[in-house]
Coordinates of C-alpha atoms in Angstrom, one line a residue:
X1 CA 58.0 -14.9 220.6
X2 CA 54.5 -14.0 219.3
X3 CA 53.6 -10.3 219.7
X4 CA 50.3 -8.8 218.9
X5 CA 50.4 -6.1 216.3
X6 CA 47.9 -3.9 214.5
X7 CA 48.2 -5.9 211.3
X8 CA 48.1 -9.4 212.7
X9 CA 46.6 -11.0 215.7
X10 CA 48.3 -13.6 217.9
X11 CA 46.0 -16.3 216.4
X12 CA 47.0 -15.3 212.8
X13 CA 50.7 -15.2 213.7
X14 CA 50.6 -18.7 215.3
X15 CA 48.6 -20.1 212.4
X16 CA 51.1 -18.6 209.9
X17 CA 54.0 -20.0 211.8
X18 CA 52.7 -23.6 211.7
X19 CA 51.5 -23.1 208.1
X20 CA 55.0 -22.1 207.0
X21 CA 56.6 -25.0 208.7
X22 CA 54.2 -27.4 207.1
X23 CA 54.8 -25.9 203.6
X24 CA 58.5 -26.1 204.2
X25 CA 58.1 -29.7 205.3
X26 CA 59.7 -29.0 208.7
X27 CA 56.5 -30.6 210.0
X28 CA 56.0 -33.9 208.2
X29 CA 52.7 -35.3 207.0
X30 CA 51.2 -37.3 209.9
X31 CA 53.1 -35.3 212.5
X32 CA 51.0 -34.4 215.6
X33 CA 50.8 -30.8 216.6
X34 CA 51.2 -30.0 220.3
X35 CA 48.1 -30.3 222.4
X36 CA 46.2 -27.1 222.8
X37 CA 47.3 -26.7 226.4
X38 CA 51.0 -27.6 225.7
X39 CA 51.1 -25.2 222.7
X40 CA 49.6 -22.4 224.8
X41 CA 52.4 -22.9 227.4
X42 CA 55.1 -23.1 224.8
X43 CA 54.0 -20.0 222.9
X44 CA 53.0 -18.0 225.9
X45 CA 49.4 -17.5 224.7
X46 CA 46.0 -18.5 225.8
X47 CA 44.4 -21.8 224.9
X48 CA 41.7 -19.9 222.9
X49 CA 44.4 -18.4 220.7
X50 CA 45.8 -21.9 219.9
X51 CA 42.3 -23.2 219.2
X52 CA 41.7 -20.3 216.8
X53 CA 45.1 -20.9 215.1
X54 CA 44.3 -24.7 214.7
X55 CA 40.9 -23.8 213.2
X56 CA 42.6 -21.6 210.6
X57 CA 45.0 -24.5 209.7
X58 CA 42.0 -26.8 209.4
X59 CA 40.3 -24.3 207.1
X60 CA 43.4 -24.1 204.9
X61 CA 43.5 -27.9 204.6
X62 CA 46.9 -28.2 206.2
X63 CA 45.9 -30.2 209.3
X64 CA 43.2 -32.6 210.3
X65 CA 41.5 -33.2 213.6
X66 CA 41.4 -36.8 214.9
X67 CA 38.8 -37.5 217.5
X68 CA 40.3 -37.7 221.0
X69 CA 43.8 -37.7 219.5
X70 CA 44.5 -34.1 218.5
X71 CA 45.6 -32.3 215.4
X72 CA 47.8 -33.8 212.7
X73 CA 49.5 -32.5 209.6
X74 CA 47.5 -33.8 206.6
X75 CA 49.1 -36.1 204.0
X76 CA 50.0 -34.2 200.8
X77 CA 48.7 -35.1 197.4
X78 CA 51.7 -37.3 196.7
X79 CA 51.0 -39.4 199.8
X80 CA 47.3 -39.9 198.8
X81 CA 45.8 -43.2 197.7
X82 CA 46.9 -42.4 194.2
X83 CA 50.5 -42.0 195.4
X84 CA 50.3 -45.2 197.4
X85 CA 49.4 -47.2 194.3
X86 CA 52.5 -45.9 192.5
X87 CA 54.8 -45.6 195.5
X88 CA 58.2 -47.1 195.2
X89 CA 58.6 -50.3 197.3
X90 CA 61.2 -50.7 200.0
X91 CA 62.3 -54.0 201.3
X92 CA 62.2 -54.0 205.1
X93 CA 63.6 -57.5 205.9
X94 CA 66.5 -59.5 204.8
X95 CA 65.6 -63.1 204.9
X96 CA 62.9 -64.9 202.9
X97 CA 61.0 -63.8 199.8
X98 CA 58.5 -61.7 201.7
X99 CA 56.6 -59.0 199.8
X100 CA 58.2 -55.5 199.8
X101 CA 56.7 -52.9 202.1
X102 CA 55.1 -50.0 200.4
X103 CA 56.0 -46.7 202.0
X104 CA 53.3 -44.0 202.2
X105 CA 55.9 -41.3 202.5
X106 CA 56.3 -38.7 199.8
X107 CA 60.0 -38.4 198.9
X108 CA 59.8 -34.6 199.1
X109 CA 59.6 -34.8 202.9
X110 CA 63.3 -35.5 202.9
X111 CA 64.0 -32.0 201.5
X112 CA 62.9 -30.3 204.7
X113 CA 66.4 -29.7 206.0
X114 CA 67.6 -28.5 202.7
X115 CA 64.7 -26.1 202.4
X116 CA 65.7 -24.8 205.9
X117 CA 69.2 -24.1 204.6
X118 CA 67.8 -22.0 201.7
X119 CA 66.1 -19.5 203.9
X120 CA 67.2 -18.1 207.2
X121 CA 65.4 -19.5 210.2
X122 CA 67.1 -16.8 212.3
X123 CA 70.4 -15.0 212.4
X124 CA 71.7 -17.7 214.8
X125 CA 74.3 -20.3 213.8
X126 CA 72.3 -23.3 212.6
X127 CA 73.3 -26.7 214.1
X128 CA 71.6 -28.7 211.4
X129 CA 73.4 -27.0 208.4
X130 CA 75.2 -29.3 206.0
X131 CA 77.8 -26.8 204.9
X132 CA 80.4 -24.5 206.5
X133 CA 79.4 -21.0 207.6
X134 CA 79.7 -18.4 204.8
X135 CA 82.4 -16.5 206.7
X136 CA 84.6 -19.6 206.6
X137 CA 84.3 -19.9 202.9
X138 CA 85.2 -16.2 202.1
X139 CA 88.2 -16.1 199.8
X140 CA 89.9 -13.7 197.4
X141 CA 91.1 -16.4 194.9
X142 CA 87.6 -17.4 193.8
X143 CA 86.8 -13.9 192.4
X144 CA 90.3 -13.8 190.8
X145 CA 89.7 -17.1 189.1
X146 CA 86.4 -15.9 187.7
X147 CA 87.8 -12.6 186.5
X148 CA 90.6 -14.5 184.6
X149 CA 87.9 -16.1 182.4
X150 CA 85.5 -13.1 182.0
X151 CA 87.3 -11.0 179.4
X152 CA 85.3 -10.4 176.2
X153 CA 87.6 -12.7 174.3
X154 CA 87.5 -15.5 176.8
X155 CA 83.7 -15.4 177.1
X156 CA 83.2 -15.3 173.4
X157 CA 85.5 -18.3 173.0
X158 CA 83.5 -20.7 175.2
X159 CA 80.1 -19.1 176.0
X160 CA 78.6 -18.8 172.6
X161 CA 78.4 -22.5 171.9
X162 CA 77.8 -25.6 173.9
X163 CA 80.8 -26.8 175.8
X164 CA 82.5 -30.2 175.9
X165 CA 80.0 -32.9 176.6
X166 CA 82.1 -34.5 179.4
X167 CA 83.0 -31.2 180.9
X168 CA 85.9 -28.8 180.5
X169 CA 89.0 -30.7 179.6
X170 CA 91.3 -28.5 181.7
X171 CA 89.2 -29.3 184.8
X172 CA 89.1 -33.0 184.0
X173 CA 92.9 -33.0 183.8
X174 CA 93.1 -31.2 187.1
X175 CA 90.7 -33.7 188.7
X176 CA 92.7 -36.6 187.3
X177 CA 95.8 -35.3 189.0
X178 CA 93.8 -34.6 192.2
X179 CA 92.4 -38.1 192.3
X180 CA 95.8 -39.6 191.9
X181 CA 96.8 -37.9 195.1
X182 CA 94.3 -40.2 197.0
X183 CA 95.4 -43.2 195.0
X184 CA 92.3 -43.2 192.7
X185 CA 93.7 -43.7 189.1
X186 CA 91.3 -42.1 186.6
X187 CA 92.3 -40.6 183.2
X188 CA 90.6 -37.4 182.1
X189 CA 88.6 -39.5 179.7
X190 CA 87.1 -41.4 182.6
X191 CA 85.9 -38.3 184.3
X192 CA 82.5 -36.5 183.7
X193 CA 81.6 -33.2 185.3
X194 CA 78.1 -32.6 186.7
X195 CA 75.9 -30.0 188.3
X196 CA 77.1 -30.8 191.8
X197 CA 77.8 -34.2 193.4
X198 CA 74.0 -34.8 193.7
X199 CA 73.6 -34.9 190.0
X200 CA 76.5 -37.2 189.6
X201 CA 74.8 -39.7 192.0
X202 CA 71.6 -39.3 189.9
X203 CA 73.3 -39.8 186.6
X204 CA 74.8 -43.1 187.9
X205 CA 71.4 -44.3 189.3
X206 CA 69.5 -43.4 186.1
X207 CA 72.2 -45.2 184.0
X208 CA 72.6 -48.4 185.9
X209 CA 69.1 -49.0 187.4
X210 CA 65.5 -49.5 186.4
X211 CA 62.4 -49.0 188.4
X212 CA 62.0 -51.9 190.9
X213 CA 65.8 -52.7 191.1
X214 CA 67.1 -53.4 194.6
X215 CA 69.7 -50.9 195.9
X216 CA 71.8 -51.2 199.0
X217 CA 72.2 -48.0 201.0
X218 CA 73.9 -47.4 204.3
X219 CA 71.7 -46.7 207.3
X220 CA 71.9 -44.2 209.0
X221 CA 72.4 -42.3 205.8
X222 CA 71.5 -39.1 204.0
X223 CA 67.7 -38.8 203.6
X224 CA 68.0 -37.2 200.2
X225 CA 69.7 -40.3 198.9
X226 CA 66.8 -42.5 200.3
X227 CA 64.2 -40.2 198.8
X228 CA 66.0 -39.8 195.5
X229 CA 66.1 -43.5 194.9
X230 CA 62.5 -43.9 196.1
X231 CA 61.4 -41.3 193.6
X232 CA 63.1 -43.3 190.8
X233 CA 61.1 -46.4 191.9
X234 CA 64.0 -48.3 193.4
X235 CA 63.7 -50.8 196.3
X236 CA 65.8 -49.7 199.2
X237 CA 67.9 -52.3 201.1
X238 CA 69.2 -50.5 204.2
X239 CA 72.6 -51.7 205.4
X240 CA 73.6 -50.8 209.0
X241 CA 76.7 -48.7 209.0
X242 CA 79.3 -49.6 211.6
X243 CA 82.5 -47.9 212.7
X244 CA 84.6 -50.0 210.2
X245 CA 82.1 -50.1 207.4
X246 CA 78.8 -51.6 206.3
X247 CA 77.4 -54.7 208.1
X248 CA 78.9 -57.4 205.9
X249 CA 76.6 -60.1 207.1
X250 CA 73.5 -58.1 206.2
X251 CA 75.0 -57.2 202.8
X252 CA 75.8 -60.9 202.1
X253 CA 72.2 -62.0 202.9
X254 CA 70.8 -59.2 200.7
X255 CA 73.1 -60.4 197.9
X256 CA 71.9 -64.0 198.2
X257 CA 68.2 -63.2 198.5
X258 CA 67.7 -60.0 196.4
X259 CA 70.6 -59.7 194.0
X260 CA 71.0 -55.9 194.3
X261 CA 72.3 -53.9 191.4
X262 CA 74.1 -51.2 193.3
X263 CA 75.6 -50.3 196.7
X264 CA 75.8 -46.6 197.6
X265 CA 78.4 -45.7 200.2
X266 CA 79.9 -42.7 201.9
X267 CA 83.0 -44.6 202.9
X268 CA 85.1 -41.7 204.2
X269 CA 83.7 -39.4 206.9
X270 CA 80.3 -41.1 206.6
X271 CA 77.3 -38.8 206.9
X272 CA 76.1 -38.6 209.7
X273 CA 78.4 -40.7 211.9
X274 CA 81.8 -39.7 210.6
X275 CA 82.9 -43.3 210.4
X276 CA 85.7 -44.2 207.9
X277 CA 85.9 -47.5 206.1
X278 CA 88.6 -50.0 207.1
X279 CA 90.8 -51.8 204.5
X280 CA 89.4 -55.2 205.5
X281 CA 85.8 -54.1 205.1
X282 CA 86.5 -52.5 201.8
X283 CA 88.1 -55.6 200.5
X284 CA 85.1 -57.7 201.6
X285 CA 82.6 -55.3 199.9
X286 CA 84.6 -55.6 196.7
X287 CA 84.6 -59.4 196.9
X288 CA 80.8 -59.3 197.3
X289 CA 80.5 -56.9 194.3
X290 CA 82.5 -59.3 192.1
X291 CA 80.7 -62.4 193.4
X292 CA 77.2 -61.1 193.0
X293 CA 77.8 -58.7 190.0
X294 CA 76.8 -55.3 191.4
X295 CA 78.5 -51.9 191.2
X296 CA 79.7 -49.8 194.1
X297 CA 78.9 -46.0 194.0
X298 CA 81.4 -44.3 196.4
X299 CA 80.3 -40.8 197.4
X300 CA 83.4 -38.9 198.6
X301 CA 81.7 -35.6 199.3
X302 CA 83.8 -35.0 202.5
X303 CA 87.2 -35.8 201.0
X304 CA 88.6 -32.4 201.7
X305 CA 88.1 -32.9 205.5
X306 CA 89.4 -36.5 205.5
X307 CA 92.4 -37.9 207.2
X308 CA 95.4 -38.7 205.1
X309 CA 95.5 -42.2 203.5
X310 CA 91.8 -42.8 204.2
X311 CA 90.6 -46.1 202.6
X312 CA 88.6 -45.7 199.4
X313 CA 87.1 -48.6 197.5
X314 CA 87.8 -46.9 194.2
X315 CA 91.5 -46.9 195.0
X316 CA 91.6 -50.6 195.9
X317 CA 89.4 -51.6 193.0
X318 CA 91.0 -49.4 190.3
X319 CA 87.6 -48.2 189.0
X320 CA 86.5 -51.6 187.8
X321 CA 83.3 -52.2 189.7
X322 CA 83.4 -48.9 191.5
X323 CA 82.3 -45.4 190.5
X324 CA 83.7 -42.3 192.3
X325 CA 81.7 -39.2 193.0
X326 CA 83.0 -35.9 194.3
X327 CA 82.2 -32.2 194.5
X328 CA 83.2 -28.9 196.0
X329 CA 80.1 -27.5 197.7
X330 CA 81.4 -28.4 201.2
X331 CA 84.8 -26.9 200.9
X332 CA 84.6 -24.1 198.4
X333 CA 81.4 -22.6 196.9
X334 CA 78.0 -24.3 197.5
X335 CA 76.4 -22.3 194.7
X336 CA 78.9 -23.1 192.0
X337 CA 77.4 -26.6 191.8
X338 CA 80.4 -28.3 190.3
X339 CA 80.6 -32.0 190.8
X340 CA 82.1 -34.9 188.9
X341 CA 82.2 -38.7 188.6
X342 CA 85.0 -41.1 187.6
X343 CA 83.9 -44.4 186.2
X344 CA 85.2 -47.6 184.6
X345 CA 86.0 -47.0 180.8
X346 CA 83.2 -49.3 179.6
X347 CA 80.6 -47.2 181.5
X348 CA 81.7 -43.7 180.5
X349 CA 79.7 -43.4 177.2
X350 CA 76.5 -44.6 178.9
X351 CA 76.9 -42.2 181.8
X352 CA 77.7 -39.4 179.4
X353 CA 74.5 -40.1 177.4
X354 CA 72.5 -39.8 180.6
X355 CA 74.2 -36.5 181.5
X356 CA 73.4 -35.1 178.0
X357 CA 69.7 -36.2 178.3
X358 CA 69.4 -34.3 181.7
X359 CA 71.5 -31.1 181.4
X360 CA 73.3 -31.2 178.0
X361 CA 76.6 -29.6 179.0
X362 CA 77.7 -28.0 182.3
X363 CA 78.7 -24.3 182.7
X364 CA 82.3 -23.8 181.4
X365 CA 82.9 -20.6 183.4
X366 CA 82.7 -22.2 186.8
X367 CA 84.6 -25.3 185.6
X368 CA 87.5 -23.3 184.1
X369 CA 87.7 -21.2 187.2
X370 CA 87.8 -24.2 189.4
X371 CA 90.5 -25.8 187.3
X372 CA 92.6 -22.7 187.8
X373 CA 92.0 -22.9 191.6
X374 CA 93.2 -26.5 191.7
X375 CA 96.2 -26.0 189.3
X376 CA 97.4 -23.0 191.3
X377 CA 97.3 -24.8 194.6
X378 CA 94.6 -22.3 195.9
X379 CA 92.1 -25.1 196.7
X380 CA 94.7 -27.2 198.5
X381 CA 95.9 -24.3 200.7
X382 CA 92.3 -23.2 201.4
X383 CA 91.4 -26.8 202.5
X384 CA 94.4 -26.9 204.8
X385 CA 93.2 -23.7 206.5
X386 CA 89.7 -25.0 206.8
X387 CA 90.8 -28.3 208.4
X388 CA 92.8 -26.5 211.1
X389 CA 89.9 -24.2 211.9
X390 CA 87.5 -27.2 211.9
X391 CA 89.7 -29.1 214.3
X392 CA 89.5 -26.3 216.8
X393 CA 85.7 -25.9 216.3
X394 CA 85.2 -29.6 216.8
X395 CA 87.0 -29.6 220.1
X396 CA 84.9 -26.7 221.4
X397 CA 81.6 -28.1 220.2
X398 CA 82.3 -31.6 221.6
X399 CA 83.3 -30.1 225.0
X400 CA 80.0 -28.1 225.1
X401 CA 77.9 -31.2 224.1
X402 CA 79.4 -33.3 226.8
X403 CA 79.1 -30.7 229.5
X404 CA 75.4 -30.3 228.6
X405 CA 74.6 -33.9 229.2
X406 CA 74.8 -35.2 225.6
X407 CA 76.9 -38.1 224.4
X408 CA 78.5 -39.0 221.1
X409 CA 77.3 -42.2 219.4
X410 CA 80.5 -42.0 217.2
X411 CA 83.9 -40.5 217.7
X412 CA 83.8 -36.7 216.8
X413 CA 85.6 -36.4 213.5
X414 CA 85.1 -34.4 210.3
X415 CA 82.4 -31.9 209.8
X416 CA 79.5 -33.6 211.6
X417 CA 78.9 -35.1 215.0
X418 CA 76.4 -37.9 215.8
X419 CA 75.0 -36.8 219.2
X420 CA 72.6 -38.6 221.6
X421 CA 70.4 -36.1 223.4
X422 CA 68.4 -38.7 225.4
X423 CA 65.0 -37.4 224.1
X424 CA 63.0 -37.7 220.9
X425 CA 64.8 -35.3 218.5
X426 CA 61.8 -34.9 216.2
X427 CA 59.9 -33.4 219.1
X428 CA 62.9 -31.4 220.2
X429 CA 63.4 -30.1 216.7
X430 CA 60.0 -28.5 216.6
X431 CA 60.6 -26.8 219.9
X432 CA 64.1 -25.6 218.8
X433 CA 62.5 -24.0 215.8
X434 CA 60.6 -21.7 218.1
X435 CA 64.0 -20.6 219.5
X436 CA 65.4 -20.0 216.0
X437 CA 67.5 -23.2 215.6
X438 CA 67.2 -25.8 212.8
X439 CA 68.1 -29.3 214.0
X440 CA 68.8 -32.4 212.0
X441 CA 67.0 -35.1 214.0
X442 CA 68.2 -38.7 213.8
X443 CA 65.0 -40.0 212.3
X444 CA 65.8 -38.1 209.1
X445 CA 68.8 -40.4 208.5
X446 CA 66.8 -43.6 208.3
X447 CA 65.1 -45.2 205.4
X448 CA 61.9 -45.5 207.4
X449 CA 61.6 -42.5 209.7
X450 CA 61.2 -43.6 213.3
X451 CA 61.7 -41.7 216.6
X452 CA 65.3 -41.3 217.6
X453 CA 67.2 -39.6 220.4
X454 CA 70.1 -38.8 218.0
X455 CA 70.8 -35.7 216.0
X456 CA 73.5 -34.6 213.6
X457 CA 75.3 -31.4 214.4
X458 CA 77.6 -29.3 212.4
X459 CA 80.8 -28.7 214.5
X460 CA 81.3 -25.3 212.8
X461 CA 77.9 -24.0 213.9
X462 CA 77.6 -25.4 217.4
X463 CA 80.4 -23.6 219.2
X464 CA 78.1 -21.2 221.2
X465 CA 76.9 -22.1 224.7
X466 CA 73.6 -20.4 224.0
X467 CA 72.5 -23.2 221.6
X468 CA 73.4 -25.9 224.1
X469 CA 71.8 -24.0 227.0
X470 CA 68.6 -23.7 225.0
X471 CA 68.7 -27.4 224.1
X472 CA 69.1 -28.4 227.7
X473 CA 66.2 -26.2 228.8
X474 CA 63.8 -27.6 226.2
X475 CA 64.9 -31.1 226.7
X476 CA 63.9 -30.9 230.3
X477 CA 60.4 -29.8 229.3
X478 CA 59.8 -33.0 227.2

């Protein structure tokens, strides 16, 4: 709540609150601010205080007033006319040779949720977080692993020169063995380490694609992937994601009309739905890839939470047209930023060239430490403990969601739940911010952001009734 102080008036506090949200992109360009009367009710202040705050935002160039319509967040420089001319194009329809639709949406808007993760909204558990709570990830073996490689002799051996271009050989050997455990056969020579899984996705895109190339991406899907491809100038072909996999009819029509170069998929514990690919769908996707000559980029970020024997296209294909991407941010240490990719032999040198052009080599200390954690079985045992704890958290969170009038649009599995609130979650998200909660509204997971009643929740951070009680109270006010 706003409280008048000697150093800052209520008007200044309210203006600062909205300004921070706009700068952090928690309020998107074009978003409408609450009406003066509604904002006054929500914040417990007078209408004149709201008018004064909005005037300050106008003066700072953060919002604009539209006659008889209210106050709106101004478009940023990237979304100006200059941006519109250079903006990447996105194909909105499947059939025909219609002209692509130009999006006037700056890709950086998609980083709003990530920015929220980087600074504390409040000390409350955050339902929109994409990683496990810090206390879940506390271990003793990580510090042990680092100490083993921090002696003077060890540091001098690998820190005073550039490391191996493809990444630490010990880690690549450990990853090769780890992948074999999920039936993905990749030699150490087929594996390249990266600065997190996100860079692995970027390396593949920059290697295989050129500006203007059409790319199929699952929808709903991770907003960062949409924005990353848009920033590279790609044409997005959104493929509806179903419980058993992508909509194969839509994919087939895209292939016939647009001849895409790449399909990006989170086949196991898909974000945000939690869906897992069926063997029959995987087989059909690989048939299309062979028939129409495109690659499949399989992002297995959530593999450590996955059920045994989950279907992966890379396993069925044997890394011929598929490329596997993995990482450890979700299960081990988000700030270590260790990721990797496994690719067909004929693509490895091209992918390695791209890595070298972007980061040269990757930090050997973290890679050697991670290899030790894998080889000693520490990572496996840690993941088993996390899965047991997550199963219990998921049961509690799902029970609370249902008892508070929400429903699940997909079966609750994995780390995330895809929840229907019954109201516009973009609007709800702004109200929940006032209460100290960062939501992940459903519109964030679509190539073209539109109102949605869905939201993605993190099962590990939505086990408290206080969050759900707050959501129900604010939902009733919409």
